[in-house]
Amino acid sequence: MEKQPLPHAEHPQVLIVGAGPVGLTLAILLKQYGVPLRIIEKNAGPSTSTKAMAIHSRTLEVFRELGIADRAVAQGFAIKAFSIQANQRRIINYNFSLLEAAWPMLLSLPQPDAEKLMLQRLEALGVNVEWNTTLNDIRQEADGASALLQQGDGEEQWVSCRWLCACDGARSTVRKKLNLSFDGSAYDSYFMLADADIEWDQRRDEGAFFLGAAEGYVAIAPIDGKGRYRLFFEMPHALPPESERPQLDLATFQSLCDGRGQQMTLSNLSSTTLAAFQHRQVTQLRHGAIFLLGDAAHIGSPIGGQWMNLGLSEAYNLGWKLAWVARGYAGPQLLDSYHEERYPVAQEAEKTAHRLTKLITTRKRPLVWLRNNLLPLISGRSKVQRKLPSLISGHHYHYCGSRWVLNELKKGERNSWRKKAAQRALPVAAPRAGQLAPDVMLWAAPGTQAQPLSELFRQRYLLLIFTAAEGDSALVAGWQAMAQALVAGYQGIAARCVADALSADEHDGEPRLIADPDWRLHRRYHADAGCLVLIRPDGYIAFLGKDADALSDFLQTTAALRQQHDAAVTDLLDDVAA
């Protein structure tokens, strides 16, 4: 995407409060788009406590956009599977190798290591975190927001910004200054956590929940594949007063293992802590020029490792939208889509984690029996096995109900595609507007290197024109003319014509071509009849259909994109419309 210079200002376009993983992700994205920013953190330096360590497959795709995915995978450890076990029997098994993704894994990478990679990337981009800087007050302004900052024990200073992003955690100062309710409750149990070396007979590339009844569950997740693990022990009662709390030493944790029937020997204990988890959410993610992300907006059960990953996805969703508006590519109404798209996802994540927590921690005998005996019958089915890993990988979240995407295809057209899918052995599920765009390795001529489709929509919209082998040539020609006009008329849009080998030989000019002689791209998108697919900069399908006029209207109204005011471009758009 072409970066046009923004006017330099003493005060930033975006002020990010909090330099944890969510704030750092947002800062990197904005800087890559060329948006002026400041990022502050009340602590004196990066966190050294392990906290989160599960990096989902979808989050690794976000890391790819940050430029740190390969280093994260190299430093972390790939967990291949995670199971829930009871009575020495697997009742649910999440096999991450079944994911259709660039990284079919759950990556174990302690939070300090992930933050270090992010900090190195941000510093390489020329941005330094302002450590030891406290936010003392905020106020909404007519054209943005102001923040009262204090560095160390120095003087307070008001700083104005166009947008303020709260990434300051569960005890968010921004949320408190806005007087926002944080509705929810605490769980009845508390948890004891530790990292330790373990000697046992289990695979080192798998994690597991071992369920008990009255005594609670044990969760064990590999950290490095060399015998070091993170342990979670559920204590099935409220957190006791500090004077009555158990000692967090090796003997205590070994006793917990022995008492819960786990045949293992612990050593080299570290990072021990007690924690009482809660599930809480705000009701609005946007308040004027102020946005809430990550733990500042929601917290929940650690089961499933959702929350850091959810916050990173929120930063990814908001980052490109702030950049598009800051650069004048889109109108400010685009920012309304942040809450409208991400709040339902946060609600779904909270409900899923809460239900899974209740399922795992229940001590009601009828429910325990049903869980331990019925779930293996359901989860063992091949269709369920294929779906399970996507439920905690981040890939299944979508915006299909959002008014910010458009599925223009009629119901009959979709049904006809499904019939053809059955006949031609296409993927069962056709992609829809609002879902993640399937990432396909593109065909490469002999002697050239193949690249994924996702390389083509980095920091821009990508319009795919599927011509189809037996497509209407006049219709396709109209699509190509429309695409040429859109690319000329809007900033940040690229177009590609997806054609078979014969069409490739005949193709000349714009839009540029994606050769698809083996039809892998047509098949994955169920585009054997030809269609238009518009993919957003964050990898979600914005538009799916055949009507060029509907796409043009969508860009101007729903997507809130702004046309370039150039006479030649205007004439070209008018000619296509006519």
XYZ file of C-alpha atoms in Angstrom:
578
model
C 0.000 0.000 0.000
C 1.378 3.435 -0.926
C 2.154 5.491 2.176
C 1.466 9.206 1.861
C 3.083 11.472 4.459
C 0.910 12.675 7.291
C 1.479 16.172 8.680
C 3.891 16.100 11.608
C 2.385 17.212 14.905
C 3.732 17.625 18.404
C 0.849 15.511 19.641
C 0.147 12.059 18.204
C -2.738 10.892 16.095
C -3.023 7.899 18.452
C -2.077 7.612 22.124
C -1.788 4.008 23.297
C -2.042 3.464 27.045
C -0.365 0.202 28.041
C 2.659 -1.578 26.540
C 1.622 -5.183 27.007
C 1.099 -7.486 24.000
C -2.110 -5.728 22.902
C -0.701 -2.204 23.030
C 2.529 -3.261 21.329
C 0.609 -5.010 18.546
C -1.474 -1.906 17.893
C 1.616 0.313 17.939
C 3.472 -1.843 15.399
C 0.484 -1.945 13.053
C -0.062 1.803 13.177
C 3.620 2.552 12.656
C 3.729 0.187 9.673
C 0.879 2.235 8.197
C 2.761 5.454 8.930
C 0.394 6.789 11.602
C 2.048 9.033 14.270
C 1.637 7.558 17.747
C 2.856 7.486 21.319
C 2.738 4.459 23.587
C 3.052 4.840 27.361
C 3.414 2.332 30.189
C 3.212 2.984 33.925
C 5.746 0.255 34.753
C 9.472 0.926 34.562
C 10.104 -1.788 31.975
C 8.747 -4.892 30.263
C 6.956 -7.558 32.265
C 9.029 -10.465 33.582
C 6.153 -12.652 34.823
C 5.070 -15.450 32.507
C 1.294 -14.781 32.592
C -0.110 -15.990 29.255
C 1.813 -18.427 27.073
C -0.656 -19.848 24.520
C -0.361 -18.298 21.052
C -3.201 -19.435 18.797
C -2.826 -20.298 15.131
C -4.802 -17.220 14.036
C -2.618 -15.040 16.266
C 0.451 -16.312 14.420
C -1.138 -14.927 11.253
C -1.345 -11.569 13.031
C 2.309 -11.998 14.050
C 3.118 -12.489 10.363
C 1.697 -9.030 9.664
C 3.836 -7.651 12.506
C 6.937 -9.251 11.000
C 7.653 -11.527 13.973
C 5.921 -14.838 13.162
C 8.996 -16.793 12.085
C 10.998 -15.719 15.140
C 8.070 -16.491 17.438
C 7.754 -20.015 16.050
C 11.528 -20.514 16.260
C 11.635 -19.431 19.913
C 8.424 -21.133 21.008
C 7.294 -24.731 21.099
C 4.549 -26.242 18.944
C 1.893 -28.034 20.995
C 0.329 -30.580 18.647
C -2.686 -31.536 20.749
C -4.555 -30.803 23.965
C -6.923 -33.248 25.621
C -9.457 -33.341 28.432
C -9.142 -36.594 30.376
C -11.156 -38.262 33.115
C -10.704 -41.689 34.673
C -7.604 -42.232 32.489
C -9.725 -41.742 29.356
C -9.699 -38.946 26.790
C -13.153 -37.409 26.600
C -12.192 -34.555 24.236
C -9.089 -34.236 22.076
C -8.044 -31.072 20.235
C -5.673 -32.120 17.439
C -4.187 -28.889 16.108
C -2.459 -30.639 13.213
C -5.923 -30.892 11.599
C -6.164 -27.113 11.228
C -6.244 -25.783 7.665
C -3.869 -22.958 8.475
C -0.351 -21.737 7.854
C 0.574 -22.771 11.401
C -1.430 -25.851 12.469
C -0.386 -25.710 16.100
C -0.871 -24.100 19.478
C 2.381 -22.254 20.118
C 3.786 -22.201 23.632
C 5.624 -18.891 24.020
C 5.799 -17.181 27.432
C 4.428 -13.645 27.373
C 7.767 -11.932 28.223
C 9.348 -13.608 25.184
C 6.487 -12.498 22.925
C 6.717 -8.952 24.284
C 10.470 -8.887 23.682
C 9.943 -9.746 20.012
C 7.319 -7.012 19.736
C 9.521 -4.429 21.435
C 12.419 -5.228 19.120
C 10.153 -4.837 16.103
C 8.671 -1.566 17.377
C 12.107 -0.114 18.125
C 13.288 -1.139 14.654
C 10.406 0.942 13.306
C 11.645 3.939 15.286
C 9.162 3.965 18.182
C 10.175 3.684 21.838
C 7.815 2.901 24.686
C 7.594 5.728 27.233
C 8.170 3.688 30.401
C 7.353 4.906 33.898
C 4.651 7.191 32.486
C 1.316 7.356 34.280
C -2.077 8.374 32.950
C -3.679 10.539 35.640
C -6.772 11.802 33.831
C -8.556 11.858 30.473
C -11.175 14.008 28.839
C -13.118 13.886 25.610
C -12.618 16.789 23.213
C -14.587 17.952 20.179
C -11.884 16.656 17.845
C -10.393 13.827 19.883
C -9.227 13.256 23.444
C -6.731 14.637 25.955
C -4.686 12.758 28.526
C -2.921 14.055 31.627
C 0.440 12.268 31.710
C 3.161 12.168 34.336
C 6.588 10.655 33.849
C 8.079 9.392 37.096
C 7.797 12.104 39.732
C 7.910 14.881 37.156
C 5.352 17.485 36.240
C 1.986 16.588 34.774
C 1.330 17.461 31.142
C -1.835 17.417 29.047
C -1.373 15.677 25.694
C -3.998 15.816 22.968
C -4.611 13.073 20.433
C -7.144 12.201 17.788
C -7.784 8.777 19.332
C -6.865 7.179 22.663
C -6.610 3.393 22.924
C -6.881 1.734 26.339
C -4.649 -1.345 26.424
C -3.904 -1.010 30.143
C -5.188 -4.319 31.447
C -7.815 -5.604 33.842
C -7.291 -2.709 36.270
C -7.561 -0.197 33.433
C -7.158 3.418 34.511
C -8.888 4.545 31.325
C -11.934 2.402 32.061
C -12.127 3.746 35.605
C -11.751 7.362 34.468
C -14.654 6.813 32.079
C -16.707 5.419 34.999
C -17.571 2.302 33.010
C -19.139 -0.688 34.701
C -17.226 -3.975 34.474
C -20.067 -6.423 34.909
C -19.539 -10.050 35.842
C -18.515 -12.152 38.813
C -15.741 -14.252 40.317
C -15.516 -18.029 40.006
C -16.120 -20.132 43.097
C -12.673 -21.703 42.805
C -9.174 -20.298 42.944
C -6.068 -21.615 41.235
C -2.473 -22.467 42.103
C -0.016 -22.043 39.242
C 3.622 -23.002 38.775
C 6.243 -23.838 36.169
C 8.201 -27.030 36.774
C 10.216 -29.823 35.219
C 8.142 -33.019 35.108
C 9.173 -36.646 34.784
C 6.233 -38.747 33.550
C 5.149 -41.045 30.721
C 3.099 -38.544 28.679
C 4.044 -37.092 25.271
C 6.019 -33.869 25.537
C 4.213 -32.165 22.636
C 0.730 -32.487 24.158
C -1.098 -30.777 27.003
C -4.008 -32.049 29.052
C -6.714 -31.326 31.600
C -7.001 -34.137 34.142
C -10.447 -33.943 35.695
C -11.278 -34.934 39.224
C -14.510 -34.616 41.131
C -14.340 -33.127 44.609
C -10.621 -32.295 44.449
C -10.718 -30.238 41.226
C -8.790 -30.508 37.986
C -5.119 -30.327 36.995
C -4.059 -28.697 33.718
C -0.570 -29.266 32.348
C 0.844 -27.507 29.279
C 4.323 -28.001 27.805
C 6.535 -24.930 27.702
C 9.584 -26.035 25.727
C 9.204 -29.695 24.723
C 12.139 -30.582 26.970
C 10.175 -31.551 30.044
C 9.233 -28.133 31.398
C 5.534 -27.448 31.941
C 3.020 -24.919 33.223
C 0.734 -26.436 35.896
C -2.731 -25.201 36.928
C -4.387 -26.693 39.991
C -8.019 -25.837 40.599
C -8.775 -25.420 44.297
C -12.558 -25.926 44.578
C -13.329 -23.214 47.126
C -12.936 -19.469 47.580
C -9.493 -17.900 47.932
C -8.643 -18.050 51.674
C -7.250 -15.133 53.701
C -3.559 -14.584 53.176
C -2.664 -16.068 56.582
C -4.388 -19.355 55.650
C -3.030 -19.792 52.149
C -0.870 -22.827 51.315
C 2.876 -22.571 50.901
C 3.864 -22.261 47.256
C 6.765 -24.689 47.435
C 7.780 -27.916 45.715
C 6.385 -30.118 48.490
C 2.939 -28.512 48.210
C 2.712 -28.917 44.435
C 4.078 -32.471 44.530
C 1.479 -33.304 47.175
C -1.263 -31.907 44.931
C -0.095 -34.138 42.074
C 0.030 -37.210 44.295
C -3.353 -36.491 45.839
C -5.018 -36.179 42.443
C -3.685 -39.419 41.053
C -1.025 -37.978 38.751
C 2.040 -40.194 38.424
C 4.708 -37.544 37.983
C 7.746 -36.116 39.722
C 8.243 -32.360 39.896
C 11.500 -30.413 40.183
C 12.934 -26.931 39.540
C 9.777 -25.095 40.585
C 9.376 -21.425 39.567
C 6.790 -18.722 38.778
C 4.434 -19.871 41.529
C 1.300 -17.884 42.244
C -2.276 -17.986 43.509
C -5.054 -16.515 41.393
C -8.799 -16.041 41.678
C -10.233 -15.684 38.178
C -13.275 -13.661 37.179
C -15.376 -13.163 34.067
C -16.266 -9.522 33.363
C -16.969 -7.281 30.359
C -17.740 -3.693 29.494
C -20.829 -3.098 27.374
C -19.215 -0.722 24.860
C -15.759 -0.949 23.275
C -15.872 2.616 21.949
C -16.628 5.859 23.770
C -16.176 8.773 21.403
C -12.477 9.021 20.590
C -11.555 6.357 23.171
C -11.347 2.630 22.417
C -10.967 -0.259 24.867
C -9.005 -3.380 23.948
C -7.928 -6.611 25.629
C -8.210 -7.023 29.391
C -9.292 -3.396 29.707
C -12.521 -4.514 28.024
C -12.967 -8.108 29.198
C -11.471 -10.812 31.397
C -12.430 -14.444 31.818
C -11.506 -18.006 32.618
C -7.983 -19.021 31.553
C -9.328 -22.276 30.100
C -8.707 -22.225 26.366
C -6.076 -19.490 26.558
C -8.426 -17.037 24.841
C -7.846 -13.640 26.352
C -4.440 -12.443 25.178
C -5.232 -13.803 21.719
C -8.591 -12.035 21.740
C -6.931 -8.730 22.605
C -4.366 -9.108 19.827
C -7.185 -9.746 17.337
C -8.923 -6.592 18.562
C -5.750 -4.594 17.968
C -5.515 -6.081 14.479
C -9.153 -5.191 13.746
C -8.846 -1.626 15.030
C -5.358 -0.880 13.725
C -6.063 -0.902 10.004
C -9.310 1.043 10.500
C -7.570 3.813 12.434
C -4.927 3.933 9.705
C -7.504 4.086 6.914
C -9.296 7.015 8.554
C -6.052 8.775 9.553
C -4.782 8.647 5.992
C -8.078 9.808 4.517
C -8.799 6.531 2.746
C -12.097 6.070 4.633
C -14.601 8.182 6.509
C -14.675 8.263 10.329
C -17.851 6.141 10.408
C -15.645 3.127 9.638
C -14.501 3.224 13.277
C -18.039 2.375 14.422
C -17.414 -1.112 13.057
C -14.843 -1.859 15.781
C -17.447 -2.297 18.521
C -20.052 -3.755 16.175
C -17.689 -6.485 14.990
C -15.565 -7.220 18.037
C -18.112 -7.018 20.852
C -20.097 -10.079 19.649
C -16.806 -11.971 19.322
C -15.838 -11.061 22.890
C -19.269 -12.175 24.104
C -18.930 -15.494 22.298
C -15.429 -16.042 23.686
C -16.610 -15.296 27.227
C -19.587 -17.647 26.924
C -17.458 -20.421 25.448
C -14.768 -20.125 28.136
C -17.397 -19.889 30.878
C -19.296 -22.971 29.654
C -16.105 -24.965 29.244
C -15.068 -23.950 32.753
C -18.415 -25.073 34.153
C -18.163 -28.344 32.225
C -14.690 -29.061 33.571
C -15.288 -27.942 37.147
C -18.772 -29.371 37.746
C -19.109 -31.605 40.791
C -22.726 -32.611 40.238
C -22.664 -36.373 39.855
C -25.242 -36.661 37.034
C -23.381 -34.033 35.004
C -20.021 -35.642 35.747
C -21.344 -38.997 34.498
C -22.773 -37.451 31.322
C -19.572 -35.504 30.687
C -17.306 -38.487 31.156
C -19.432 -40.940 29.168
C -21.345 -38.960 26.545
C -18.693 -36.509 25.361
C -16.285 -39.217 24.093
C -19.038 -40.534 21.806
C -19.640 -37.083 20.331
C -16.083 -35.771 20.165
C -14.778 -38.978 18.617
C -16.654 -38.424 15.361
C -14.384 -37.440 12.479
C -16.420 -34.329 11.597
C -16.251 -33.127 15.205
C -12.536 -33.918 15.368
C -11.916 -31.665 12.372
C -13.969 -28.823 13.856
C -12.754 -28.889 17.463
C -9.291 -27.318 16.988
C -10.738 -24.343 15.088
C -12.914 -23.514 18.109
C -9.874 -22.502 20.153
C -7.538 -21.439 17.336
C -9.298 -18.148 16.553
C -10.193 -19.085 12.968
C -13.900 -19.665 13.541
C -14.690 -16.113 14.681
C -16.510 -14.168 11.984
C -18.419 -10.969 11.208
C -21.162 -12.533 9.074
C -23.883 -10.688 10.986
C -22.114 -7.353 10.626
C -23.578 -4.552 8.536
C -20.014 -3.845 7.423
C -19.868 -6.823 5.050
C -22.136 -7.817 2.152
C -22.992 -11.217 0.735
C -24.627 -10.164 -2.542
C -25.181 -13.673 -3.897
C -28.788 -14.781 -3.880
C -29.840 -17.877 -1.969
C -30.451 -19.832 -5.155
C -26.974 -19.076 -6.444
C -25.452 -20.275 -3.196
C -27.493 -23.489 -3.301
C -26.409 -24.192 -6.868
C -22.802 -23.798 -5.776
C -23.296 -26.365 -3.028
C -24.677 -28.883 -5.508
C -21.696 -28.319 -7.755
C -19.411 -28.673 -4.755
C -20.751 -32.145 -4.099
C -20.293 -33.114 -7.751
C -16.769 -31.752 -8.081
C -15.441 -32.640 -4.614
C -15.041 -29.003 -3.620
C -14.727 -28.012 0.041
C -18.070 -28.590 1.757
C -18.302 -25.111 3.252
C -18.241 -22.205 0.821
C -16.732 -19.011 2.253
C -19.116 -16.204 3.171
C -18.752 -12.467 3.495
C -17.614 -11.818 7.055
C -15.478 -14.941 7.331
C -11.711 -15.176 7.089
C -10.643 -15.470 3.471
C -9.211 -18.942 2.824
C -5.461 -18.595 2.383
C -4.347 -20.685 -0.586
C -0.850 -21.294 -1.901
C -0.973 -19.883 -5.415
C 0.116 -21.806 -8.472
C 3.706 -21.114 -9.480
C 5.333 -21.694 -12.841
C 8.295 -24.100 -12.939
C 11.381 -22.477 -11.496
C 9.438 -19.888 -9.489
C 8.492 -19.836 -5.817
C 4.861 -20.169 -4.770
C 3.385 -17.565 -2.437
C 0.239 -17.540 -0.296
C -2.754 -15.460 -1.337
C -2.433 -13.519 1.936
C 0.721 -11.827 0.613
C -1.499 -9.919 -1.825
C -3.792 -8.241 0.712
C -1.253 -6.991 3.207
C -2.203 -3.441 4.218
C -4.777 -3.114 1.429
C -8.054 -4.382 0.052
C -7.773 -7.083 -2.617
C -10.465 -7.612 -5.253
C -10.404 -11.086 -6.812
C -12.180 -11.460 -10.154
C -12.877 -15.151 -10.740
C -13.399 -15.521 -14.487
C -14.363 -19.245 -14.540
C -13.558 -21.484 -17.505
C -17.029 -21.131 -19.003
C -17.765 -17.628 -17.725
C -19.673 -14.930 -19.575
C -16.911 -13.069 -21.445
C -18.918 -9.835 -21.592
C -19.612 -9.996 -17.868
C -15.953 -10.656 -17.086
C -14.901 -7.762 -19.325
C -17.260 -5.504 -17.391
C -15.779 -6.699 -14.110
C -12.269 -5.979 -15.356
C -13.207 -2.454 -16.423
C -14.870 -1.874 -13.052
C -11.777 -3.172 -11.244
C -9.520 -0.853 -13.232
C -11.730 2.077 -12.259
C -11.812 1.092 -8.586
C -8.036 0.734 -8.368
C -7.647 4.152 -9.957
C -10.443 5.701 -7.923
C -9.601 4.539 -4.408
C -6.472 4.440 -2.295
C -5.465 1.085 -0.869
C -7.224 -1.276 -3.307
C -5.558 -3.807 -5.594
C -7.291 -6.113 -8.076
C -6.329 -9.468 -9.540
C -8.012 -11.505 -12.252
C -8.042 -15.231 -11.385
C -8.025 -17.214 -14.620
C -7.167 -20.667 -15.940
C -4.101 -21.372 -18.066
C -5.837 -20.596 -21.386
C -7.014 -17.231 -20.134
C -3.540 -16.572 -18.802
C -2.048 -16.864 -22.281
C -4.572 -14.395 -23.626
C -4.483 -11.909 -20.766
C -2.895 -8.525 -21.298
C -3.077 -5.388 -19.153
C -4.865 -4.566 -15.930
C -5.991 -5.902 -13.568
C -2.971 -8.140 -13.151
C -3.393 -11.885 -13.356
C -3.332 -14.779 -10.916
C -2.891 -17.924 -12.990
C -4.963 -20.793 -11.608
C -4.476 -23.684 -14.072
C -5.160 -26.384 -11.492
C -8.226 -24.477 -10.203
C -7.126 -24.695 -6.582
C -8.177 -21.084 -5.937
C -11.467 -21.380 -7.837
C -12.308 -24.558 -5.949
C -11.444 -23.243 -2.505
C -13.657 -20.199 -3.066
C -16.449 -22.192 -4.785
C -16.003 -19.804 -7.694
C -16.492 -22.253 -10.549
C -19.329 -20.035 -11.856
C -17.302 -16.829 -11.604
C -17.715 -14.080 -9.012
C -16.203 -11.051 -7.277
C -14.525 -11.424 -3.875
C -13.281 -8.385 -1.950
C -10.878 -9.149 0.913
C -10.169 -6.581 3.642
C -6.692 -5.679 4.922
C -7.317 -7.858 8.003
C -8.023 -10.916 5.862
C -11.822 -11.030 6.165
C -14.122 -11.195 3.142
C -15.898 -7.845 2.819
C -17.960 -8.513 -0.313
C -18.995 -11.631 -2.214
C -21.153 -11.437 -5.328
C -21.477 -10.821 -9.059
C -23.015 -7.362 -9.306
C -20.353 -4.739 -10.049
C -22.731 -1.894 -9.213
C -23.465 -3.463 -5.828
C -19.729 -3.639 -5.133
C -19.231 -0.003 -6.108
C -22.103 1.085 -3.856
C -20.716 -1.072 -1.040
C -17.329 0.635 -1.165
C -18.808 4.128 -1.035
C -21.483 3.514 1.587
C -20.936 0.458 3.773
C -17.124 0.353 3.632
C -16.999 4.172 3.878
C -14.087 4.412 1.431
C -13.325 7.793 -0.080
C -12.753 8.334 -3.793
C -9.798 10.283 -5.106
C -10.795 13.692 -6.403
C -9.083 13.549 -9.760
C -10.821 14.556 -12.978
C -9.450 11.655 -15.031
C -10.370 9.157 -12.342
C -13.850 10.637 -12.007
C -14.396 10.329 -15.769
C -13.256 6.700 -15.680
C -15.654 5.847 -12.850
C -18.485 7.623 -14.658
C -17.773 5.685 -17.854
C -17.950 2.359 -16.006
C -21.166 3.355 -14.233
C -22.715 4.304 -17.569
